[in-house]
Amino acid sequence: MTMTLTGCGSGSGGDVTLQLVAADYGDGKSNGSQHYWDQLARGFEKKHPGIKIDVHVYSWTDVDKKVADMVDAGHAPDLAQIGAYADYAAKGKLYSADQLLSIPTQANFTPSLEEAGEYKRVQYGLPFGASTRRLFYNKKLFAQAGITAPPQNWNDIAHDAQLLKAHGVKMPFALPLGPEETQAETLMWMLSGGGGYTDSIGKYTIDSPENVRTFTWLKDDLVGKGLTGTDPAKLNRGAAFKAFADGDVGMLNGHPTLMKQAEAKGIDYGTVELPGTKGKAKATMGVADWMMAFKQNGHRAEAGEFLDYVYSDKNVEKFSGEYGLLPVTTSASQAMQADDKYTKLHGFLKQLASAEFYPANKTSWPLISKTVKARMGAAVHPNGNPSGVLTDIQNTADAADSATE
């Protein structure tokens, strides 16, 4: 999807056109992101007649590569709203946040998101759209299986999954470790087992004892006992969400957009914080996408003006509400928390401040994410070797980190 937006200004010789490449958050033409950017850009251009906004919207499948190709060809966009920023920051191609934004705008980002946007302690990635994860469960299926409360720990998950299986539920616990978003499901389980991708100083800890224990439990106690209903390596997140909305899944880890899918199909669901080994997980996973401004065309001041407008409360709230995402600014988050219209999002929103994110500030992360996508599904197969897989990925991570030092 490509769309060019023309300005409402006088067209004087001093006009600047900012090129923005953005990702599509919609699930069809009717709610594609082009509509959001169209309205936003026209509103901005009316107030800033000397600046025009030229927006090109691409699917998530294509957008990161599109920007990479443009940069490699020497034609970087002025602005990109994509999945990763660290590689461009490491190569000195981006303006930092303090070079772009007014002080009130920069200070308004949710602190955990601001920190996740830092490369070597300088913020280059501006968060754009965030989410956290919770465990979803089908209330009707739970009631039919005689389960009176949602799971609080791993023993509850295994116990409830057995009851659901005995009552004929196709997928008692959907475990999407197919290539679509394996890196997310992997991190959720790492956190629930007390581990993670990295330690407090940013060193990869993929093969930690906690992580090995987590994936061994999944292999033996869920997959090995037939409680996932299908081979996790062949189940993508999109298919798992659809199966939940179709009433075929008892439990799964999900993000806010699953609520709309489930409600559209009349599913009565509940959500709880991710269960851990003995109680709640130490943290939930947070995900943010990133806005960044490239230096190449020298449009620092104009890009900053536009970004101040993008991050106004009105525009942040509109985007978040339309696409079922969490606001990335403190003031918009407070407004959503106080609005009963967003009650079902409040649980996700409360978790954002303490959520843990992908190590997106590491230039090696894209390679490690790709490796996790290719390998982790096999690790939990009944004949798999979780420790061996995690060690192999750790070795890849160590080599990648060494190469960039």
Tab-separated table of C-alpha atoms in Angstrom:
chain	number	residue	atom	x	y	z
A	1	MET	CA	0.000	0.000	0.000
A	2	THR	CA	1.444	3.319	-1.050
A	3	MET	CA	-0.132	6.673	-0.577
A	4	THR	CA	1.134	10.166	-1.258
A	5	LEU	CA	-0.309	12.997	0.760
A	6	THR	CA	-0.216	16.500	-0.677
A	7	GLY	CA	0.035	19.550	1.505
A	8	CYS	CA	-2.412	22.347	2.018
A	9	GLY	CA	0.275	25.027	1.971
A	10	SER	CA	1.080	27.743	-0.508
A	11	GLY	CA	3.606	25.648	-2.393
A	12	SER	CA	6.391	28.231	-1.991
A	13	GLY	CA	9.921	27.397	-2.963
A	14	GLY	CA	10.824	26.912	0.689
A	15	ASP	CA	8.547	23.931	1.161
A	16	VAL	CA	10.066	20.786	2.638
A	17	THR	CA	8.594	17.340	1.970
A	18	LEU	CA	9.198	14.728	4.631
A	19	GLN	CA	9.067	11.130	3.483
A	20	LEU	CA	7.682	8.692	6.064
A	21	VAL	CA	7.652	4.911	5.669
A	22	ALA	CA	5.260	3.288	8.134
A	23	ALA	CA	3.935	-0.148	9.042
A	24	ASP	CA	0.330	-1.198	8.612
A	25	TYR	CA	-1.481	-2.110	11.837
A	26	GLY	CA	-4.845	-2.799	10.224
A	27	ASP	CA	-6.219	-6.188	9.244
A	28	GLY	CA	-7.848	-4.963	6.031
A	29	LYS	CA	-8.311	-1.932	3.805
A	30	SER	CA	-11.131	-0.549	5.950
A	31	ASN	CA	-8.895	0.019	8.981
A	32	GLY	CA	-5.441	0.161	7.382
A	33	SER	CA	-2.918	2.579	8.853
A	34	GLN	CA	-3.099	4.702	5.716
A	35	HIS	CA	-6.344	6.192	7.066
A	36	TYR	CA	-4.687	7.177	10.344
A	37	TRP	CA	-1.671	8.758	8.654
A	38	ASP	CA	-3.842	10.470	6.029
A	39	GLN	CA	-5.869	12.318	8.653
A	40	LEU	CA	-2.864	13.054	10.839
A	41	ALA	CA	-0.732	14.406	7.996
A	42	ARG	CA	-3.516	16.636	6.666
A	43	GLY	CA	-4.076	18.043	10.140
A	44	PHE	CA	-0.364	18.772	10.510
A	45	GLU	CA	-0.026	20.352	7.067
A	46	LYS	CA	-2.839	22.807	7.782
A	47	LYS	CA	-0.906	24.081	10.804
A	48	HIS	CA	2.507	23.940	9.065
A	49	PRO	CA	1.987	25.065	5.458
A	50	GLY	CA	5.704	24.911	4.665
A	51	ILE	CA	6.013	21.173	5.430
A	52	LYS	CA	4.421	18.422	3.375
A	53	ILE	CA	4.194	14.783	4.486
A	54	ASP	CA	4.645	11.985	1.947
A	55	VAL	CA	3.584	8.683	3.551
A	56	HIS	CA	4.196	5.175	2.244
A	57	VAL	CA	2.522	2.384	4.236
A	58	TYR	CA	3.675	-1.240	3.895
A	59	SER	CA	2.702	-4.500	5.567
A	60	TRP	CA	4.757	-5.714	8.516
A	61	THR	CA	6.056	-8.480	6.248
A	62	ASP	CA	7.720	-5.927	3.986
A	63	VAL	CA	8.290	-2.681	5.851
A	64	ASP	CA	11.610	-3.369	7.619
A	65	LYS	CA	13.209	-4.684	4.440
A	66	LYS	CA	11.821	-1.757	2.450
A	67	VAL	CA	13.550	0.725	4.744
A	68	ALA	CA	16.770	-1.307	4.769
A	69	ASP	CA	16.795	-1.346	0.962
A	70	MET	CA	16.214	2.421	0.811
A	71	VAL	CA	19.056	3.071	3.250
A	72	ASP	CA	21.407	0.710	1.394
A	73	ALA	CA	20.587	2.461	-1.882
A	74	GLY	CA	21.463	5.840	-0.375
A	75	HIS	CA	17.872	7.083	-0.275
A	76	ALA	CA	16.919	6.882	3.395
A	77	PRO	CA	13.447	8.213	4.268
A	78	ASP	CA	13.266	11.165	6.628
A	79	LEU	CA	11.205	9.086	9.064
A	80	ALA	CA	10.575	5.378	9.492
A	81	GLN	CA	8.110	3.649	11.792
A	82	ILE	CA	9.320	0.037	11.852
A	83	GLY	CA	10.432	-2.796	14.131
A	84	ALA	CA	14.086	-2.049	14.975
A	85	TYR	CA	16.367	0.968	15.265
A	86	ALA	CA	19.674	-0.161	16.833
A	87	ASP	CA	21.559	-1.041	13.657
A	88	TYR	CA	20.874	2.380	12.155
A	89	ALA	CA	21.804	4.093	15.436
A	90	ALA	CA	25.071	2.125	15.626
A	91	LYS	CA	25.994	3.329	12.127
A	92	GLY	CA	25.359	6.974	13.043
A	93	LYS	CA	22.423	7.356	10.663
A	94	LEU	CA	19.790	8.601	13.124
A	95	TYR	CA	19.056	11.799	14.998
A	96	SER	CA	18.800	11.313	18.748
A	97	ALA	CA	15.533	12.099	20.508
A	98	ASP	CA	16.912	15.265	22.114
A	99	GLN	CA	17.909	16.584	18.677
A	100	LEU	CA	14.329	16.207	17.461
A	101	LEU	CA	11.735	16.628	20.173
A	102	SER	CA	10.654	19.431	22.438
A	103	ILE	CA	11.493	18.811	26.080
A	104	PRO	CA	7.840	18.166	27.100
A	105	THR	CA	7.403	15.594	24.321
A	106	GLN	CA	10.604	13.722	25.129
A	107	ALA	CA	9.885	13.756	28.871
A	108	ASN	CA	6.403	12.321	28.310
A	109	PHE	CA	7.438	8.863	27.078
A	110	THR	CA	6.691	6.006	29.476
A	111	PRO	CA	10.097	5.463	31.193
A	112	SER	CA	10.346	1.725	30.440
A	113	LEU	CA	9.742	2.473	26.753
A	114	GLU	CA	12.173	5.370	26.667
A	115	GLU	CA	14.869	3.111	28.107
A	116	ALA	CA	14.088	0.383	25.573
A	117	GLY	CA	14.711	2.960	22.834
A	118	GLU	CA	18.264	3.705	23.942
A	119	TYR	CA	21.450	2.671	22.159
A	120	LYS	CA	24.531	3.181	24.353
A	121	ARG	CA	22.385	5.216	26.753
A	122	VAL	CA	21.195	7.685	24.113
A	123	GLN	CA	17.595	7.496	22.904
A	124	TYR	CA	17.283	7.040	19.139
A	125	GLY	CA	14.188	4.844	19.009
A	126	LEU	CA	10.940	6.695	19.734
A	127	PRO	CA	8.338	4.157	20.900
A	128	PHE	CA	5.296	3.935	18.676
A	129	GLY	CA	2.565	1.562	19.723
A	130	ALA	CA	3.158	-0.798	22.634
A	131	SER	CA	1.606	-3.900	24.121
A	132	THR	CA	2.078	-6.285	27.003
A	133	ARG	CA	1.066	-9.918	27.310
A	134	ARG	CA	-1.398	-11.755	29.528
A	135	LEU	CA	-2.748	-15.277	29.649
A	136	PHE	CA	-6.161	-15.579	27.971
A	137	TYR	CA	-8.582	-18.350	28.902
A	138	ASN	CA	-11.958	-19.427	27.524
A	139	LYS	CA	-14.477	-19.140	30.381
A	140	LYS	CA	-17.038	-21.461	28.764
A	141	LEU	CA	-14.503	-24.249	28.191
A	142	PHE	CA	-13.170	-23.814	31.724
A	143	ALA	CA	-16.666	-24.109	33.196
A	144	GLN	CA	-17.447	-27.203	31.116
A	145	ALA	CA	-14.256	-28.832	32.396
A	146	GLY	CA	-15.093	-27.963	36.007
A	147	ILE	CA	-12.286	-25.400	36.373
A	148	THR	CA	-13.393	-22.655	38.744
A	149	ALA	CA	-10.426	-20.235	38.592
A	150	PRO	CA	-7.780	-19.250	36.045
A	151	PRO	CA	-4.253	-20.678	36.454
A	152	GLN	CA	-1.819	-18.920	38.775
A	153	ASN	CA	1.265	-21.101	38.258
A	154	TRP	CA	2.678	-23.832	36.028
A	155	ASN	CA	1.116	-26.653	38.024
A	156	ASP	CA	-2.280	-25.030	37.492
A	157	ILE	CA	-1.620	-24.767	33.757
A	158	ALA	CA	-0.744	-28.451	33.463
A	159	HIS	CA	-3.652	-29.517	35.680
A	160	ASP	CA	-6.197	-27.345	33.855
A	161	ALA	CA	-4.889	-28.445	30.463
A	162	GLN	CA	-5.416	-32.084	31.448
A	163	LEU	CA	-9.032	-31.363	32.425
A	164	LEU	CA	-9.635	-29.473	29.181
A	165	LYS	CA	-8.160	-32.327	27.161
A	166	ALA	CA	-10.387	-34.827	28.983
A	167	HIS	CA	-13.399	-32.739	27.922
A	168	GLY	CA	-12.417	-32.860	24.266
A	169	VAL	CA	-10.860	-29.410	23.838
A	170	LYS	CA	-8.758	-29.505	20.662
A	171	MET	CA	-5.933	-27.308	21.990
A	172	PRO	CA	-5.919	-27.149	25.789
A	173	PHE	CA	-2.906	-24.802	25.738
A	174	ALA	CA	-1.952	-23.234	22.410
A	175	LEU	CA	1.836	-22.867	22.202
A	176	PRO	CA	2.729	-20.972	19.005
A	177	LEU	CA	6.428	-21.642	18.427
A	178	GLY	CA	6.088	-21.550	14.661
A	179	PRO	CA	8.270	-19.026	12.809
A	180	GLU	CA	5.830	-16.102	12.818
A	181	GLU	CA	6.548	-14.826	16.333
A	182	THR	CA	8.542	-17.495	18.149
A	183	GLN	CA	10.798	-14.903	19.731
A	184	ALA	CA	7.804	-13.492	21.637
A	185	GLU	CA	6.405	-16.768	22.957
A	186	THR	CA	9.960	-17.752	23.906
A	187	LEU	CA	10.526	-14.595	25.952
A	188	MET	CA	7.173	-14.929	27.737
A	189	TRP	CA	8.104	-18.403	28.905
A	190	MET	CA	11.638	-17.349	29.816
A	191	LEU	CA	10.229	-14.588	32.047
A	192	SER	CA	7.656	-16.880	33.626
A	193	GLY	CA	10.483	-19.270	34.520
A	194	GLY	CA	12.645	-16.541	36.077
A	195	GLY	CA	14.984	-16.117	33.115
A	196	GLY	CA	15.205	-13.965	30.010
A	197	TYR	CA	17.278	-13.307	26.913
A	198	THR	CA	19.808	-11.130	28.750
A	199	ASP	CA	21.007	-10.294	32.240
A	200	SER	CA	20.935	-6.890	33.941
A	201	ILE	CA	24.015	-5.670	32.055
A	202	GLY	CA	22.785	-6.795	28.663
A	203	LYS	CA	24.775	-10.014	28.235
A	204	TYR	CA	22.908	-12.863	26.558
A	205	THR	CA	21.843	-15.592	28.998
A	206	ILE	CA	19.878	-17.761	26.581
A	207	ASP	CA	21.202	-21.073	27.925
A	208	SER	CA	20.802	-20.145	31.607
A	209	PRO	CA	19.683	-22.900	34.008
A	210	GLU	CA	16.322	-21.116	34.387
A	211	ASN	CA	15.704	-21.120	30.631
A	212	VAL	CA	16.769	-24.754	30.250
A	213	ARG	CA	14.411	-25.714	33.085
A	214	THR	CA	11.546	-23.765	31.472
A	215	PHE	CA	11.760	-25.390	28.054
A	216	THR	CA	12.352	-28.816	29.526
A	217	TRP	CA	9.104	-28.388	31.479
A	218	LEU	CA	7.248	-27.333	28.336
A	219	LYS	CA	8.633	-30.334	26.452
A	220	ASP	CA	7.850	-32.879	29.184
A	221	ASP	CA	4.739	-31.527	30.913
A	222	LEU	CA	2.787	-29.866	28.115
A	223	VAL	CA	3.894	-31.008	24.661
A	224	GLY	CA	4.939	-34.515	25.717
A	225	LYS	CA	1.558	-35.107	27.382
A	226	GLY	CA	-0.413	-33.993	24.331
A	227	LEU	CA	-1.730	-30.847	25.978
A	228	THR	CA	-0.894	-28.442	23.128
A	229	GLY	CA	-3.043	-30.254	20.589
A	230	THR	CA	-0.555	-29.789	17.785
A	231	ASP	CA	3.181	-29.536	17.118
A	232	PRO	CA	4.177	-26.080	18.493
A	233	ALA	CA	6.836	-25.743	15.772
A	234	LYS	CA	4.049	-25.729	13.169
A	235	LEU	CA	1.685	-23.369	14.987
A	236	ASN	CA	1.974	-19.647	14.220
A	237	ARG	CA	0.586	-16.937	16.453
A	238	GLY	CA	-2.045	-15.875	13.917
A	239	ALA	CA	-3.371	-19.421	13.670
A	240	ALA	CA	-3.389	-19.776	17.470
A	241	PHE	CA	-5.354	-16.535	17.873
A	242	LYS	CA	-7.851	-17.648	15.226
A	243	ALA	CA	-8.283	-21.009	16.956
A	244	PHE	CA	-8.961	-19.203	20.252
A	245	ALA	CA	-11.558	-17.009	18.553
A	246	ASP	CA	-13.103	-20.160	17.048
A	247	GLY	CA	-13.510	-21.693	20.521
A	248	ASP	CA	-10.918	-24.458	20.015
A	249	VAL	CA	-8.331	-23.240	22.559
A	250	GLY	CA	-8.544	-23.344	26.351
A	251	MET	CA	-5.572	-21.098	27.182
A	252	LEU	CA	-2.832	-19.150	25.440
A	253	ASN	CA	-0.610	-16.135	25.915
A	254	GLY	CA	-1.930	-13.121	24.022
A	255	HIS	CA	-1.859	-9.378	23.508
A	256	PRO	CA	-4.688	-6.825	23.359
A	257	THR	CA	-5.635	-7.333	19.713
A	258	LEU	CA	-6.813	-10.846	20.581
A	259	MET	CA	-9.642	-9.256	22.573
A	260	LYS	CA	-11.249	-7.840	19.424
A	261	GLN	CA	-10.882	-11.142	17.601
A	262	ALA	CA	-12.455	-13.092	20.453
A	263	GLU	CA	-15.293	-10.605	20.975
A	264	ALA	CA	-16.106	-10.610	17.254
A	265	LYS	CA	-16.745	-14.368	17.522
A	266	GLY	CA	-18.678	-14.141	20.786
A	267	ILE	CA	-16.014	-15.811	22.943
A	268	ASP	CA	-16.386	-15.186	26.681
A	269	TYR	CA	-12.777	-14.881	27.835
A	270	GLY	CA	-10.781	-13.736	30.823
A	271	THR	CA	-7.162	-12.607	31.202
A	272	VAL	CA	-4.657	-12.912	34.049
A	273	GLU	CA	-1.002	-12.045	34.548
A	274	LEU	CA	1.355	-14.665	33.129
A	275	PRO	CA	1.659	-17.592	35.561
A	276	GLY	CA	5.164	-18.474	36.778
A	277	THR	CA	6.711	-21.558	38.368
A	278	LYS	CA	5.276	-20.927	41.851
A	279	GLY	CA	3.098	-17.849	41.338
A	280	LYS	CA	2.942	-14.907	38.976
A	281	ALA	CA	5.773	-14.482	36.459
A	282	LYS	CA	8.539	-12.080	37.519
A	283	ALA	CA	7.475	-9.775	34.692
A	284	THR	CA	5.454	-9.797	31.532
A	285	MET	CA	6.811	-9.192	28.070
A	286	GLY	CA	6.431	-5.763	26.579
A	287	VAL	CA	6.683	-4.988	22.900
A	288	ALA	CA	7.177	-1.626	21.254
A	289	ASP	CA	7.600	-0.622	17.653
A	290	TRP	CA	9.832	2.305	16.804
A	291	MET	CA	9.797	5.651	15.075
A	292	MET	CA	13.166	7.032	13.966
A	293	ALA	CA	14.468	9.998	11.994
A	294	PHE	CA	17.323	9.628	9.501
A	295	LYS	CA	19.984	12.333	9.154
A	296	GLN	CA	20.610	11.905	5.427
A	297	ASN	CA	18.290	14.626	4.107
A	298	GLY	CA	19.079	17.137	6.842
A	299	HIS	CA	15.447	17.796	7.784
A	300	ARG	CA	16.012	17.711	11.532
A	301	ALA	CA	13.889	20.736	12.480
A	302	GLU	CA	10.967	19.784	10.235
A	303	ALA	CA	11.019	16.158	11.378
A	304	GLY	CA	11.029	17.338	14.981
A	305	GLU	CA	8.013	19.574	14.421
A	306	PHE	CA	6.110	16.701	12.857
A	307	LEU	CA	7.051	14.268	15.634
A	308	ASP	CA	5.911	16.704	18.331
A	309	TYR	CA	2.545	16.647	16.552
A	310	VAL	CA	2.530	12.849	16.175
A	311	TYR	CA	3.080	12.437	19.919
A	312	SER	CA	0.379	14.855	21.041
A	313	ASP	CA	-2.116	13.246	23.421
A	314	LYS	CA	-4.932	13.434	20.878
A	315	ASN	CA	-2.999	11.544	18.214
A	316	VAL	CA	-1.456	8.967	20.564
A	317	GLU	CA	-4.849	8.177	22.094
A	318	LYS	CA	-6.512	7.919	18.691
A	319	PHE	CA	-3.919	5.494	17.333
A	320	SER	CA	-3.891	3.350	20.479
A	321	GLY	CA	-7.668	3.168	20.681
A	322	GLU	CA	-8.107	2.346	17.006
A	323	TYR	CA	-5.623	-0.543	16.939
A	324	GLY	CA	-6.008	-1.960	20.453
A	325	LEU	CA	-2.503	-0.926	21.517
A	326	LEU	CA	-1.167	0.783	24.608
A	327	PRO	CA	-0.207	4.486	24.585
A	328	VAL	CA	3.527	5.171	24.698
A	329	THR	CA	3.279	8.434	26.644
A	330	THR	CA	2.605	8.949	30.336
A	331	SER	CA	-0.196	11.473	29.852
A	332	ALA	CA	-2.071	9.373	27.263
A	333	SER	CA	-1.656	6.285	29.466
A	334	GLN	CA	-3.169	8.134	32.416
A	335	ALA	CA	-6.090	9.254	30.253
A	336	MET	CA	-6.733	5.683	29.077
A	337	GLN	CA	-6.457	4.366	32.646
A	338	ALA	CA	-9.124	6.854	33.744
A	339	ASP	CA	-11.505	6.037	30.882
A	340	ASP	CA	-13.994	3.224	31.504
A	341	LYS	CA	-14.253	2.736	27.757
A	342	TYR	CA	-10.844	1.029	27.939
A	343	THR	CA	-11.485	-1.124	31.030
A	344	LYS	CA	-10.368	-4.319	29.311
A	345	LEU	CA	-7.031	-2.721	28.434
A	346	HIS	CA	-6.325	-1.554	31.974
A	347	GLY	CA	-4.739	-4.855	33.043
A	348	PHE	CA	-2.337	-4.701	30.117
A	349	LEU	CA	-1.594	-1.035	30.751
A	350	LYS	CA	-0.773	-1.505	34.443
A	351	GLN	CA	1.937	-4.004	33.473
A	352	LEU	CA	3.714	-1.702	31.009
A	353	ALA	CA	5.882	0.129	33.548
A	354	SER	CA	7.557	-3.105	34.706
A	355	ALA	CA	7.477	-5.043	31.431
A	356	GLU	CA	10.650	-6.493	29.929
A	357	PHE	CA	11.407	-5.931	26.257
A	358	TYR	CA	13.419	-7.624	23.559
A	359	PRO	CA	17.080	-6.580	23.662
A	360	ALA	CA	16.394	-4.333	20.658
A	361	ASN	CA	19.268	-2.049	21.664
A	362	LYS	CA	21.717	-4.794	20.628
A	363	THR	CA	22.722	-4.792	16.969
A	364	SER	CA	22.949	-8.598	17.171
A	365	TRP	CA	19.271	-8.942	18.137
A	366	PRO	CA	17.836	-9.295	14.582
A	367	LEU	CA	20.111	-12.303	13.971
A	368	ILE	CA	19.283	-13.867	17.341
A	369	SER	CA	15.557	-13.316	16.810
A	370	LYS	CA	15.809	-15.012	13.419
A	371	THR	CA	17.721	-17.927	14.977
A	372	VAL	CA	15.140	-18.329	17.763
A	373	LYS	CA	12.373	-18.381	15.152
A	374	ALA	CA	14.130	-21.179	13.297
A	375	ARG	CA	15.081	-23.341	16.283
A	376	MET	CA	12.853	-23.037	19.359
A	377	GLY	CA	9.875	-24.979	18.027
A	378	ALA	CA	11.998	-28.093	17.701
A	379	ALA	CA	13.352	-27.684	21.245
A	380	VAL	CA	10.023	-28.616	22.844
A	381	HIS	CA	9.251	-31.559	20.551
A	382	PRO	CA	8.937	-34.780	22.584
A	383	ASN	CA	12.203	-35.916	20.963
A	384	GLY	CA	13.809	-32.490	21.219
A	385	ASN	CA	16.788	-31.328	23.270
A	386	PRO	CA	16.033	-27.966	24.932
A	387	SER	CA	19.467	-27.625	26.517
A	388	GLY	CA	21.251	-28.340	23.245
A	389	VAL	CA	19.123	-25.881	21.274
A	390	LEU	CA	19.529	-23.103	23.837
A	391	THR	CA	23.300	-23.673	23.946
A	392	ASP	CA	23.524	-23.465	20.165
A	393	ILE	CA	21.600	-20.183	20.134
A	394	GLN	CA	23.783	-18.860	22.981
A	395	ASN	CA	26.915	-19.668	20.960
A	396	THR	CA	25.475	-17.804	17.965
A	397	ALA	CA	24.672	-14.846	20.230
A	398	ASP	CA	28.159	-14.768	21.766
A	399	ALA	CA	29.783	-14.866	18.321
A	400	ALA	CA	27.510	-12.101	17.045
A	401	ASP	CA	28.253	-9.909	20.052
A	402	SER	CA	31.999	-10.479	19.693
A	403	ALA	CA	31.846	-9.487	16.027
A	404	THR	CA	30.239	-6.136	16.839
A	405	GLU	CA	32.502	-5.170	19.718
